[in-house]
Amino acid sequence: MAVSDESSVRVRIAPSPTGFAHLGTASTALYNLVFARQEGGTFVLRVDDTDVERNRPEYEQLIYEGLHWLGLDWDEGPDKDGPHAPYRQSERLDVYKQHAARLLADGTAYRCYCTPEELDAERKQAQAEKRPYRYSRRCLNDPPAGRTEFAVRFKVPGGEVKFTDMIRGEMSFDSGLIGDFIVVKSNGYPTYNFASPVDDATMDITHVIRGEEHLSNTPYQLMLIDALGYQRPRAYAHMPLILAHDGSKMSKRKHPELNLMLYREQGYLPEALLNYLALLGWNPGTSQEIFSFDELVGVFSFERVQHGGARFDWEKLNWINGEYIRAFDDEELARRLRPFLPRLDEATILRAVPALKTRLPKLAAAADLLEYLWTDPPPPALDPDAVERVRVAMSALQNVQWEPGAIHEALMRVVEESGLGPNKTFMPIRQALTGKKISPPIDYTLALLHKDLAMARLARVAGVPA
């Protein structure tokens, strides 16, 4: 989506370090970075760490680690120099205090001395009267005397709040339905709806691209930007939520797939995961499904982003990941597999690559497929006909050169003689070698084992000398 204004585009993400690195953070970062690179703009990482009780430095490091793993690098942030430092909200408290003081001085905010018990009583009264709760403005009209502890509330001016959303078009909210809201808590820390717009304004953010769950926050934030006399961001874009496969909203407790680092641990490729995330809620309008980051920069547009939530689909992710795996040359795939096959030397991994390439949905699956190389499986219980097929295979392999091509030719002659077809012929051989019904292609399964060891495993099942 082209931007007509000549001033530089500046976008941002503002994750909270309150738990594991989140898949939604990665998705939002991707769209922000793609847009920034399309427009030759700047991508800012700002850490929303004002939740004192839940923030942890290790969680912040997980955010950095996860985004770096995906290649979603930022131009300005807490770990980089930039003209709008600091980039942690906990280090910007003086900025928020100054802006709150401005609101108090010009009468667009006021001190609220109400206790939590008093506010709870107001809510229960509204509930009993079956009406939406809005703060009574008690502390604006008749503040209680003798109290010193207070929060700061914004005085909602009323009227419509309008803005342009690059996905949903022109948006309008009736601010009369919004009660006066707190901008600074009694502990001196800003609320999200205060710190975020102040930071966006003071950091010259031009486009706010974030998740759909923040759409309802936008009128609050725009009223504050207007009251402080700042120029609004040029546009907003509220991206569709990532939903569970059943269409329900994801939660950290129920849906482990929200944990970004899970994908690295299971051997999903960062470029494949980015590709998949781009397609969650966006349609390129063509049949193409595999995109490099540079290709995304070339074709992405907000006009083709869907309004509704996007369901997470493991099958689609596995397919995309498998496509990337199969596109690697053998040396590159071997390099990527090394962390997942610590028991094997580099030469063995490289020999295994051609067999694994067609069967891997993710890199971690290689360990299960190759486990027979370092673990001696128990001999399977086979019926007499299957045992006989193992004996015939042993005889055919006795004097064969031990490499996949020669093994394949010998075994195909066994298939022709048996008349049973490859699957039924090879299954007992596979089980004798690996203890499993799934393995790399049978010729590679045999070739990866030393010949003496392979023949010994077949022999103990066949009941003949090796």
Short mmCIF file of C-alpha atoms in Angstrom, two decimals:
data_model
loop_
_atom_site.label_atom_id
_atom_site.label_comp_id
_atom_site.label_asym_id
_atom_site.label_seq_id
_atom_site.Cartn_x
_atom_site.Cartn_y
_atom_site.Cartn_z
CA MET A 1 0.00 0.00 0.00
CA ALA A 2 1.73 3.17 -1.15
CA VAL A 3 2.05 6.13 1.16
CA SER A 4 1.62 9.51 -0.46
CA ASP A 5 3.20 11.60 2.30
CA GLU A 6 6.89 12.18 1.65
CA SER A 7 7.91 11.94 5.31
CA SER A 8 9.54 8.72 6.40
CA VAL A 9 7.40 5.78 7.49
CA ARG A 10 7.97 4.64 11.07
CA VAL A 11 6.28 1.54 12.51
CA ARG A 12 6.69 -0.34 15.77
CA ILE A 13 5.85 -3.35 17.87
CA ALA A 14 5.52 -3.12 21.66
CA PRO A 15 5.56 -6.60 23.23
CA SER A 16 5.28 -7.14 26.98
CA PRO A 17 7.95 -9.35 28.64
CA THR A 18 5.49 -11.24 30.82
CA GLY A 19 5.97 -14.78 29.52
CA PHE A 20 7.28 -16.81 26.60
CA ALA A 21 7.87 -15.16 23.24
CA HIS A 22 4.46 -15.10 21.55
CA LEU A 23 3.53 -16.26 18.05
CA GLY A 24 1.28 -13.20 17.75
CA THR A 25 4.27 -10.94 18.44
CA ALA A 26 6.14 -12.61 15.58
CA SER A 27 3.17 -12.21 13.24
CA THR A 28 2.76 -8.51 14.09
CA ALA A 29 6.51 -7.94 13.75
CA LEU A 30 6.47 -9.56 10.30
CA TYR A 31 3.73 -7.30 8.95
CA ASN A 32 5.39 -4.21 10.42
CA LEU A 33 8.77 -5.09 8.98
CA VAL A 34 7.36 -5.95 5.54
CA PHE A 35 5.54 -2.60 5.42
CA ALA A 36 8.62 -0.70 6.64
CA ARG A 37 10.80 -2.31 3.98
CA GLN A 38 8.20 -1.63 1.27
CA GLU A 39 8.28 2.07 2.14
CA GLY A 40 11.98 2.41 2.96
CA GLY A 41 10.96 3.20 6.54
CA THR A 42 12.03 2.37 10.08
CA PHE A 43 10.97 -0.55 12.27
CA VAL A 44 11.06 0.12 16.03
CA LEU A 45 11.01 -2.39 18.89
CA ARG A 46 9.59 -0.86 22.07
CA VAL A 47 9.26 -2.97 25.22
CA ASP A 48 6.05 -2.48 27.22
CA ASP A 49 7.43 -3.46 30.63
CA THR A 50 5.23 -1.44 32.99
CA ASP A 51 3.58 -4.56 34.48
CA VAL A 52 5.92 -4.60 37.46
CA GLU A 53 4.64 -7.83 38.99
CA ARG A 54 4.86 -9.98 35.84
CA ASN A 55 7.80 -8.56 33.86
CA ARG A 56 11.05 -10.54 33.86
CA PRO A 57 14.39 -9.73 32.14
CA GLU A 58 14.57 -13.32 30.87
CA TYR A 59 11.24 -12.88 29.09
CA GLU A 60 12.58 -9.79 27.35
CA GLN A 61 15.59 -11.81 26.19
CA LEU A 62 13.22 -14.46 24.80
CA ILE A 63 11.54 -11.77 22.69
CA TYR A 64 14.90 -10.73 21.25
CA GLU A 65 15.96 -14.35 20.72
CA GLY A 66 12.72 -15.35 19.01
CA LEU A 67 12.60 -12.38 16.64
CA HIS A 68 16.30 -12.71 15.79
CA TRP A 69 15.79 -16.41 15.04
CA LEU A 70 13.08 -15.46 12.55
CA GLY A 71 15.29 -12.77 11.01
CA LEU A 72 12.88 -10.01 12.05
CA ASP A 73 15.48 -7.43 12.95
CA TRP A 74 14.60 -3.94 14.12
CA ASP A 75 16.23 -0.60 13.34
CA GLU A 76 15.72 0.98 16.78
CA GLY A 77 15.19 -0.68 20.14
CA PRO A 78 16.42 -1.17 23.71
CA ASP A 79 19.54 -2.97 22.50
CA LYS A 80 20.31 -0.43 19.75
CA ASP A 81 21.05 3.25 19.61
CA GLY A 82 18.25 5.43 18.30
CA PRO A 83 17.06 9.03 18.32
CA HIS A 84 14.04 8.24 20.54
CA ALA A 85 15.71 6.27 23.34
CA PRO A 86 14.98 4.90 25.82
CA TYR A 87 12.83 2.16 24.27
CA ARG A 88 11.72 0.44 27.50
CA GLN A 89 8.60 1.98 28.98
CA SER A 90 9.92 1.45 32.52
CA GLU A 91 12.72 3.88 31.60
CA ARG A 92 10.27 6.48 30.27
CA LEU A 93 8.26 7.14 33.44
CA ASP A 94 9.35 10.78 33.51
CA VAL A 95 7.94 11.21 29.99
CA TYR A 96 4.54 9.91 31.11
CA LYS A 97 4.56 12.05 34.27
CA GLN A 98 5.23 15.16 32.19
CA HIS A 99 2.37 14.35 29.83
CA ALA A 100 0.01 13.57 32.70
CA ALA A 101 0.91 16.92 34.26
CA ARG A 102 0.03 18.64 30.98
CA LEU A 103 -3.38 16.99 30.95
CA LEU A 104 -4.02 17.97 34.57
CA ALA A 105 -2.89 21.55 33.96
CA ASP A 106 -5.25 22.13 31.04
CA GLY A 107 -8.19 20.36 32.66
CA THR A 108 -8.42 17.39 30.30
CA ALA A 109 -7.57 15.04 33.17
CA TYR A 110 -8.21 15.06 36.91
CA ARG A 111 -7.15 13.31 40.10
CA CYS A 112 -9.30 10.40 41.20
CA TYR A 113 -9.16 9.54 44.92
CA CYS A 114 -11.72 6.73 44.83
CA THR A 115 -10.78 3.51 46.56
CA PRO A 116 -11.06 0.12 44.82
CA GLU A 117 -14.02 -0.68 47.10
CA GLU A 118 -15.86 2.46 46.05
CA LEU A 119 -15.29 1.78 42.38
CA ASP A 120 -16.42 -1.81 42.81
CA ALA A 121 -19.63 -0.55 44.44
CA GLU A 122 -20.27 1.71 41.43
CA ARG A 123 -19.85 -1.23 39.05
CA LYS A 124 -22.19 -3.43 41.05
CA GLN A 125 -24.79 -0.66 41.13
CA ALA A 126 -24.64 -0.33 37.34
CA GLN A 127 -24.94 -4.09 37.02
CA ALA A 128 -27.97 -4.12 39.30
CA GLU A 129 -29.57 -1.40 37.19
CA LYS A 130 -28.68 -3.30 34.01
CA ARG A 131 -26.78 -0.42 32.44
CA PRO A 132 -23.20 -0.17 31.08
CA TYR A 133 -20.79 1.00 33.72
CA ARG A 134 -19.16 4.40 33.36
CA TYR A 135 -17.29 6.19 36.10
CA SER A 136 -19.57 8.64 37.95
CA ARG A 137 -17.12 11.56 37.78
CA ARG A 138 -17.40 11.86 41.52
CA CYS A 139 -13.80 13.07 41.86
CA LEU A 140 -14.29 15.61 39.07
CA ASN A 141 -17.41 17.14 40.56
CA ASP A 142 -16.97 16.64 44.31
CA PRO A 143 -13.65 15.03 45.23
CA PRO A 144 -13.45 13.55 48.74
CA ALA A 145 -11.40 15.62 51.20
CA GLY A 146 -8.37 14.51 53.14
CA ARG A 147 -7.10 11.83 50.78
CA THR A 148 -3.59 11.86 49.31
CA GLU A 149 -3.42 8.74 47.15
CA PHE A 150 -4.85 9.20 43.69
CA ALA A 151 -4.90 7.99 40.11
CA VAL A 152 -5.18 10.29 37.11
CA ARG A 153 -8.30 10.02 34.95
CA PHE A 154 -8.79 11.38 31.46
CA LYS A 155 -11.95 13.43 31.01
CA VAL A 156 -13.60 11.99 27.90
CA PRO A 157 -14.80 14.91 25.76
CA GLY A 158 -17.69 13.16 24.03
CA GLY A 159 -18.50 13.07 20.34
CA GLU A 160 -17.33 10.67 17.62
CA VAL A 161 -13.78 9.40 17.27
CA LYS A 162 -13.00 8.62 13.64
CA PHE A 163 -9.88 7.15 12.05
CA THR A 164 -8.78 5.21 8.98
CA ASP A 165 -7.94 1.53 9.28
CA MET A 166 -5.95 0.19 6.32
CA ILE A 167 -7.89 -3.10 6.53
CA ARG A 168 -11.36 -2.07 7.68
CA GLY A 169 -11.61 1.38 6.11
CA GLU A 170 -13.18 4.35 7.92
CA MET A 171 -13.95 3.61 11.59
CA SER A 172 -16.11 5.56 14.00
CA PHE A 173 -16.65 5.18 17.77
CA ASP A 174 -19.06 7.06 20.04
CA SER A 175 -16.89 8.32 22.89
CA GLY A 176 -20.04 8.99 24.89
CA LEU A 177 -20.12 5.26 25.59
CA ILE A 178 -16.66 5.44 27.16
CA GLY A 179 -16.35 6.52 30.77
CA ASP A 180 -13.48 8.66 32.05
CA PHE A 181 -10.57 6.23 32.13
CA ILE A 182 -7.41 6.02 34.20
CA VAL A 183 -4.18 7.07 32.50
CA VAL A 184 -1.82 6.92 35.49
CA LYS A 185 -2.36 4.39 38.28
CA SER A 186 -1.98 5.27 41.96
CA ASN A 187 1.49 3.65 41.96
CA GLY A 188 2.66 6.20 39.39
CA TYR A 189 2.79 3.77 36.46
CA PRO A 190 0.96 4.59 33.23
CA THR A 191 -1.79 2.43 31.83
CA TYR A 192 -1.33 0.82 28.42
CA ASN A 193 -3.80 3.21 26.82
CA PHE A 194 -1.74 6.17 28.02
CA ALA A 195 1.86 5.02 27.58
CA SER A 196 1.27 3.60 24.10
CA PRO A 197 -0.11 6.75 22.41
CA VAL A 198 2.41 8.99 24.22
CA ASP A 199 5.22 6.79 22.92
CA ASP A 200 3.74 6.64 19.43
CA ALA A 201 3.54 10.43 19.34
CA THR A 202 6.97 11.17 20.82
CA MET A 203 8.64 8.49 18.67
CA ASP A 204 7.01 9.82 15.48
CA ILE A 205 5.24 6.55 14.67
CA THR A 206 3.38 7.08 11.40
CA HIS A 207 1.47 3.78 11.05
CA VAL A 208 0.22 1.59 13.89
CA ILE A 209 0.03 -2.05 12.74
CA ARG A 210 -1.13 -4.40 15.49
CA GLY A 211 -3.54 -7.17 16.38
CA GLU A 212 -7.30 -6.93 16.07
CA GLU A 213 -7.67 -7.12 19.86
CA HIS A 214 -6.36 -3.54 20.05
CA LEU A 215 -9.05 -2.10 17.79
CA SER A 216 -11.20 -1.14 20.78
CA ASN A 217 -8.22 0.67 22.34
CA THR A 218 -7.82 3.01 19.41
CA PRO A 219 -10.48 5.61 20.34
CA TYR A 220 -9.01 5.91 23.84
CA GLN A 221 -5.55 6.49 22.44
CA LEU A 222 -6.65 8.93 19.76
CA MET A 223 -8.52 11.07 22.29
CA LEU A 224 -5.31 11.34 24.31
CA ILE A 225 -3.20 12.18 21.25
CA ASP A 226 -5.69 14.91 20.34
CA ALA A 227 -5.80 16.27 23.88
CA LEU A 228 -2.00 16.46 24.01
CA GLY A 229 -1.91 18.34 20.72
CA TYR A 230 0.08 15.74 18.78
CA GLN A 231 -0.43 14.77 15.17
CA ARG A 232 -2.22 11.45 14.83
CA PRO A 233 -0.59 8.48 13.12
CA ARG A 234 -1.47 8.53 9.44
CA ALA A 235 -3.27 5.19 9.61
CA TYR A 236 -3.91 2.11 11.68
CA ALA A 237 -4.07 -1.53 10.60
CA HIS A 238 -5.61 -4.11 12.92
CA MET A 239 -4.55 -7.56 11.77
CA PRO A 240 -6.85 -10.59 12.25
CA LEU A 241 -6.34 -12.74 15.31
CA ILE A 242 -4.65 -16.13 15.05
CA LEU A 243 -7.31 -18.60 16.19
CA ALA A 244 -7.05 -22.22 17.29
CA HIS A 245 -7.87 -24.88 14.72
CA ASP A 246 -11.43 -25.14 16.10
CA GLY A 247 -11.96 -21.39 15.70
CA SER A 248 -11.67 -20.56 19.40
CA LYS A 249 -9.44 -17.80 20.73
CA MET A 250 -6.01 -19.06 21.68
CA SER A 251 -4.70 -18.87 25.24
CA LYS A 252 -1.21 -19.45 26.59
CA ARG A 253 -2.51 -22.08 29.00
CA LYS A 254 -4.42 -24.20 26.47
CA HIS A 255 -2.47 -23.68 23.26
CA PRO A 256 1.27 -24.44 23.35
CA GLU A 257 1.49 -23.42 19.68
CA LEU A 258 1.51 -19.80 20.85
CA ASN A 259 5.04 -20.32 22.20
CA LEU A 260 7.35 -19.05 19.46
CA MET A 261 10.39 -21.00 20.63
CA LEU A 262 8.43 -24.26 20.34
CA TYR A 263 8.89 -24.04 16.58
CA ARG A 264 12.64 -23.74 16.81
CA GLU A 265 12.80 -26.68 19.23
CA GLN A 266 10.72 -28.87 16.90
CA GLY A 267 12.76 -28.05 13.85
CA TYR A 268 10.54 -25.69 11.92
CA LEU A 269 12.60 -23.47 9.65
CA PRO A 270 12.38 -19.74 10.44
CA GLU A 271 11.82 -18.85 6.80
CA ALA A 272 9.02 -21.44 6.55
CA LEU A 273 7.31 -20.18 9.71
CA LEU A 274 7.46 -16.60 8.41
CA ASN A 275 5.96 -17.78 5.13
CA TYR A 276 3.13 -19.50 7.00
CA LEU A 277 2.48 -16.52 9.28
CA ALA A 278 2.22 -14.23 6.25
CA LEU A 279 -0.58 -16.43 4.88
CA LEU A 280 -2.50 -16.42 8.17
CA GLY A 281 -5.02 -13.75 7.37
CA TRP A 282 -3.52 -12.51 4.10
CA ASN A 283 -4.22 -13.81 0.60
CA PRO A 284 -1.81 -12.96 -2.22
CA GLY A 285 -4.59 -13.29 -4.80
CA THR A 286 -2.63 -15.90 -6.76
CA SER A 287 -1.96 -19.64 -6.44
CA GLN A 288 1.55 -19.00 -5.11
CA GLU A 289 2.04 -20.17 -1.52
CA ILE A 290 5.82 -20.20 -1.06
CA PHE A 291 7.27 -16.72 -0.53
CA SER A 292 10.69 -15.50 0.52
CA PHE A 293 10.78 -12.42 2.71
CA ASP A 294 11.84 -10.28 -0.25
CA GLU A 295 8.94 -11.66 -2.31
CA LEU A 296 6.55 -10.74 0.51
CA VAL A 297 7.91 -7.21 0.50
CA GLY A 298 7.16 -7.07 -3.20
CA VAL A 299 3.56 -8.32 -3.14
CA PHE A 300 2.05 -7.73 0.32
CA SER A 301 -0.83 -5.27 0.62
CA PHE A 302 -3.30 -4.52 3.39
CA GLU A 303 -6.15 -4.57 0.88
CA ARG A 304 -5.87 -8.37 0.73
CA VAL A 305 -5.89 -8.93 4.51
CA GLN A 306 -9.05 -10.64 5.72
CA HIS A 307 -11.22 -9.10 8.44
CA GLY A 308 -11.98 -12.28 10.40
CA GLY A 309 -9.62 -14.38 12.48
CA ALA A 310 -7.29 -16.88 10.82
CA ARG A 311 -7.31 -20.50 12.01
CA PHE A 312 -3.98 -22.09 12.81
CA ASP A 313 -3.42 -25.23 10.72
CA TRP A 314 -0.57 -27.60 11.64
CA GLU A 315 -1.02 -29.54 8.40
CA LYS A 316 -0.49 -26.42 6.29
CA LEU A 317 2.54 -25.38 8.33
CA ASN A 318 4.06 -28.87 8.00
CA TRP A 319 3.52 -28.79 4.24
CA ILE A 320 5.21 -25.40 3.89
CA ASN A 321 8.07 -26.48 6.14
CA GLY A 322 8.50 -29.66 4.10
CA GLU A 323 8.66 -27.62 0.89
CA TYR A 324 11.51 -25.57 2.31
CA ILE A 325 13.31 -28.69 3.52
CA ARG A 326 13.09 -30.29 0.08
CA ALA A 327 14.40 -27.12 -1.57
CA PHE A 328 17.69 -27.23 0.37
CA ASP A 329 20.77 -28.75 -1.19
CA ASP A 330 22.16 -31.74 0.74
CA GLU A 331 24.93 -29.79 2.47
CA GLU A 332 22.59 -27.07 3.74
CA LEU A 333 20.02 -29.56 5.01
CA ALA A 334 22.78 -31.54 6.76
CA ARG A 335 23.93 -28.34 8.47
CA ARG A 336 20.40 -27.59 9.66
CA LEU A 337 19.95 -31.17 10.91
CA ARG A 338 23.09 -31.34 13.05
CA PRO A 339 21.54 -29.90 16.24
CA PHE A 340 18.77 -32.49 16.02
CA LEU A 341 21.06 -35.49 15.48
CA PRO A 342 23.79 -35.10 18.13
CA ARG A 343 24.50 -38.86 18.16
CA LEU A 344 25.56 -38.91 14.51
CA ASP A 345 28.73 -37.62 12.88
CA GLU A 346 28.55 -35.12 10.02
CA ALA A 347 29.37 -37.70 7.35
CA THR A 348 26.51 -39.98 8.42
CA ILE A 349 24.05 -37.08 8.50
CA LEU A 350 25.08 -36.07 5.00
CA ARG A 351 24.60 -39.66 3.79
CA ALA A 352 21.13 -39.71 5.37
CA VAL A 353 19.96 -36.44 3.85
CA PRO A 354 18.69 -37.79 0.49
CA ALA A 355 16.50 -40.30 2.33
CA LEU A 356 15.23 -37.82 4.90
CA LYS A 357 14.49 -35.03 2.47
CA THR A 358 11.29 -36.60 1.11
CA ARG A 359 9.92 -37.60 4.52
CA LEU A 360 10.60 -34.71 6.88
CA PRO A 361 7.80 -32.32 7.86
CA LYS A 362 10.20 -30.80 10.42
CA LEU A 363 13.83 -31.29 11.38
CA ALA A 364 13.16 -32.86 14.78
CA ALA A 365 11.43 -35.79 13.05
CA ALA A 366 14.82 -36.94 11.75
CA ALA A 367 15.80 -38.33 15.16
CA ASP A 368 12.81 -40.66 15.22
CA LEU A 369 13.42 -41.84 11.66
CA LEU A 370 17.12 -42.54 12.32
CA GLU A 371 16.89 -43.83 15.87
CA TYR A 372 17.65 -47.36 14.66
CA LEU A 373 21.21 -46.23 13.88
CA TRP A 374 22.09 -45.86 17.58
CA THR A 375 19.40 -47.98 19.27
CA ASP A 376 19.11 -51.72 18.74
CA PRO A 377 15.35 -52.38 18.31
CA PRO A 378 13.73 -55.51 19.72
CA PRO A 379 12.97 -58.08 17.01
CA PRO A 380 9.36 -57.82 15.85
CA ALA A 381 6.85 -60.66 16.04
CA LEU A 382 6.15 -61.58 12.40
CA ASP A 383 3.97 -64.21 10.83
CA PRO A 384 5.69 -67.07 8.93
CA ASP A 385 5.14 -65.51 5.50
CA ALA A 386 6.73 -62.24 6.60
CA VAL A 387 9.67 -64.11 8.12
CA GLU A 388 10.16 -65.90 4.81
CA ARG A 389 10.28 -62.55 2.98
CA VAL A 390 13.06 -61.46 5.35
CA ARG A 391 15.00 -64.65 4.54
CA VAL A 392 14.61 -64.07 0.79
CA ALA A 393 15.79 -60.46 1.20
CA MET A 394 18.84 -61.61 3.17
CA SER A 395 19.78 -63.98 0.38
CA ALA A 396 19.35 -61.29 -2.28
CA LEU A 397 21.51 -58.82 -0.33
CA GLN A 398 24.31 -61.20 0.56
CA ASN A 399 26.77 -60.20 -2.16
CA VAL A 400 25.41 -56.74 -3.06
CA GLN A 401 27.56 -53.62 -3.02
CA TRP A 402 26.40 -51.72 0.08
CA GLU A 403 25.01 -48.51 -1.42
CA PRO A 404 21.39 -47.43 -2.05
CA GLY A 405 21.29 -48.01 -5.81
CA ALA A 406 22.56 -51.59 -5.69
CA ILE A 407 20.40 -52.41 -2.66
CA HIS A 408 17.35 -51.02 -4.45
CA GLU A 409 17.94 -53.19 -7.53
CA ALA A 410 18.34 -56.33 -5.43
CA LEU A 411 15.20 -55.68 -3.41
CA MET A 412 13.12 -54.88 -6.49
CA ARG A 413 13.98 -58.35 -7.81
CA VAL A 414 12.61 -59.76 -4.55
CA VAL A 415 9.42 -57.72 -5.10
CA GLU A 416 9.03 -59.10 -8.63
CA GLU A 417 9.50 -62.66 -7.44
CA SER A 418 7.08 -62.30 -4.52
CA GLY A 419 4.34 -60.64 -6.56
CA LEU A 420 3.23 -58.85 -3.40
CA GLY A 421 4.28 -55.31 -4.28
CA PRO A 422 6.87 -53.09 -2.55
CA ASN A 423 4.92 -52.17 0.57
CA LYS A 424 4.08 -55.70 1.68
CA THR A 425 7.50 -57.00 0.70
CA PHE A 426 9.47 -54.27 2.48
CA MET A 427 7.42 -53.96 5.68
CA PRO A 428 8.86 -56.97 7.55
CA ILE A 429 12.37 -55.96 6.43
CA ARG A 430 11.79 -52.44 7.76
CA GLN A 431 10.47 -53.76 11.06
CA ALA A 432 13.42 -56.14 11.46
CA LEU A 433 15.90 -53.29 10.91
CA THR A 434 14.21 -50.44 12.80
CA GLY A 435 11.48 -51.93 14.99
CA LYS A 436 9.05 -49.50 13.33
CA LYS A 437 6.66 -49.39 10.41
CA ILE A 438 8.00 -46.03 9.20
CA SER A 439 11.58 -45.34 8.22
CA PRO A 440 13.55 -43.75 5.39
CA PRO A 441 13.18 -45.58 2.05
CA ILE A 442 14.23 -49.17 2.60
CA ASP A 443 17.35 -48.96 0.41
CA TYR A 444 18.65 -46.00 2.46
CA THR A 445 17.52 -47.63 5.71
CA LEU A 446 19.82 -50.55 4.92
CA ALA A 447 22.67 -48.52 3.44
CA LEU A 448 22.94 -46.25 6.49
CA LEU A 449 23.63 -49.29 8.67
CA HIS A 450 26.93 -51.12 8.48
CA LYS A 451 26.29 -54.21 6.34
CA ASP A 452 27.24 -56.68 9.08
CA LEU A 453 24.86 -55.02 11.53
CA ALA A 454 22.02 -54.88 9.00
CA MET A 455 22.42 -58.56 8.12
CA ALA A 456 22.59 -59.51 11.80
CA ARG A 457 19.26 -57.80 12.52
CA LEU A 458 17.65 -59.53 9.57
CA ALA A 459 19.16 -62.87 10.58
CA ARG A 460 17.80 -62.86 14.13
CA VAL A 461 14.28 -62.34 12.72
CA ALA A 462 14.74 -64.84 9.92
CA GLY A 463 16.16 -67.43 12.30
CA VAL A 464 19.26 -68.08 10.19
CA PRO A 465 22.96 -67.33 10.66
CA ALA A 466 24.04 -63.78 9.75
#
